[in-house]
Amino acid sequence: QEAPAKPNVIILATGGTIAGAGASAANSATYTAAKVGIDQLIAGVPELSQLANVRGEQVMQIASESITNDNLLQLGRRVAELADSKDVDGIVITHGTDTLEETAYFLDLVEKTDKPIVVVGSMRPGTAMSADGMLNLYNAVAVAGSKEARGKGVLVTMNDEIQSGRDVSKMMNIKTEAFKSPWGPLGMVVEGKSYWFRLPAKRHTMDSEFDIKNIKSLPNVGIAYSYGNVDDTAYKALAQSGAKAIIHVGTGNGSVSSRVVPTLQALRKDGVQIIRSSHVNAGGFVLRNAEQPDDKNDWVVAHDLNPQKARILAMVALTKTQDSKELQRIFWEY
Ligand SMILES: NC(=O)C[C@H](N)C(=O)O
């Protein structure tokens, strides 16, 4: 009897700590990210070949705090090309963890495919004791090569969990248990086998109205953070630098200080979209017309999206509409 054909999985490497190297095995937090090439990473996990026919491609080599909108578009276009190929069954993207949640959500919104796309990183460089990258990568390839992962949106495999790229966020920066979703993981990977427990409820990939093939550039969207004694300096500076939308990182329910309200009302009148999100760490939940009269001010709420994810959705949405009501519909649906 012939063994079943192995899936073809492409690993697109972008850098990050999973490709990092430190001076000694004791350096789990002090190291340089984005040092090791994809061929060396693959060679370091020979067990990958038991899961899939694996091929690597170095798309960029950066620490993810330095990723730009152009990098996102470049990666998104390459993912779309590969997803269209009949020789590709699944795609893994190795990525720094700092902005991994942004890239995963971006791809979830703009890739028109039901093939598995799995974004993965690590909290420790490969040179450290108890490095987590090898197992995270093994799990990512296992999920990307599995039929059950199809149609579930862009996924993230960190710390044995399968998370929705839409929901997941880096909540802790020193533990390997760094990535959490306010709504829980979708499943687990154990010894190369995935176990699923729930499905994403929001629109993504095949069901999304956005397509990377129609996006030529991304607009300037800025983020301004609120705190006690805040004033409007950051908001005005962002508008002056040409921001088409400002993500307001409010306290609690995306609240806005009385010292900032008049500026945000004036900026909206000048055409800048104002999107209220929350800086509550473990999951903000901003409701319309609660704390602030959004209908009257013509503002938008980000609902459960954290500020950095709200920036991604706003950029993608603004490539299609400038209408605040449409923008709000999009923020409810994605
Ligand atoms: N753990 C990591 O990957 C952090 C690194 N600064 C990065 O995002 O590239």
Coordinates of N, CA, C and O in Angstrom, one line a residue, residues 166 247 275-278 286 300-306 310 328 331:
R166 N -7.1 36.9 13.6 CA -7.9 38.1 13.8 C -8.0 38.5 15.3 O -7.9 39.7 15.7
I247 N -6.7 56.4 15.1 CA -7.2 55.5 16.1 C -7.0 56.1 17.4 O -5.8 56.3 17.9
I275 N -11.6 57.0 15.1 CA -12.0 55.6 15.4 C -11.6 55.3 16.9 O -10.5 55.4 17.3
R276 N -12.6 55.1 17.7 CA -12.4 54.9 19.2 C -12.1 53.5 19.5 O -12.9 52.6 19.3
S277 N -10.9 53.2 20.1 CA -10.6 51.9 20.6 C -10.3 52.1 22.1 O -10.4 53.2 22.6
S278 N -9.8 51.0 22.7 CA -9.6 51.0 24.1 C -8.1 50.6 24.4 O -7.6 49.7 23.8
V286 N -15.4 48.3 22.9 CA -16.0 49.7 22.8 C -17.3 49.6 22.1 O -17.5 49.1 21.0
V300 N -16.4 56.5 14.7 CA -16.6 55.1 14.5 C -16.0 54.4 15.8 O -15.1 55.0 16.4
V301 N -16.5 53.3 16.1 CA -15.9 52.5 17.2 C -15.3 51.2 16.7 O -15.7 50.6 15.8
A302 N -14.2 50.9 17.3 CA -13.4 49.7 16.9 C -13.9 48.4 17.5 O -13.4 47.3 17.3
H303 N -14.9 48.5 18.4 CA -15.4 47.4 19.1 C -14.3 46.6 19.9 O -13.7 47.2 20.7
D304 N -14.1 45.3 19.6 CA -13.2 44.5 20.4 C -11.7 44.6 19.8 O -10.8 43.9 20.3
L305 N -11.6 45.3 18.7 CA -10.2 45.3 18.1 C -9.3 46.2 18.9 O -9.6 47.3 19.2
N306 N -8.1 45.7 19.2 CA -7.1 46.5 19.9 C -6.6 47.6 18.9 O -6.9 47.5 17.7
A310 N -7.0 47.7 14.9 CA -8.0 48.7 14.3 C -7.3 49.5 13.2 O -7.9 49.9 12.2
Q328 N -18.0 51.9 9.8 CA -18.6 51.3 11.0 C -19.1 49.9 10.7 O -18.9 49.0 11.5
F331 N -16.3 47.7 10.6 CA -15.8 47.4 12.0 C -16.7 46.4 12.7 O -16.2 45.7 13.6

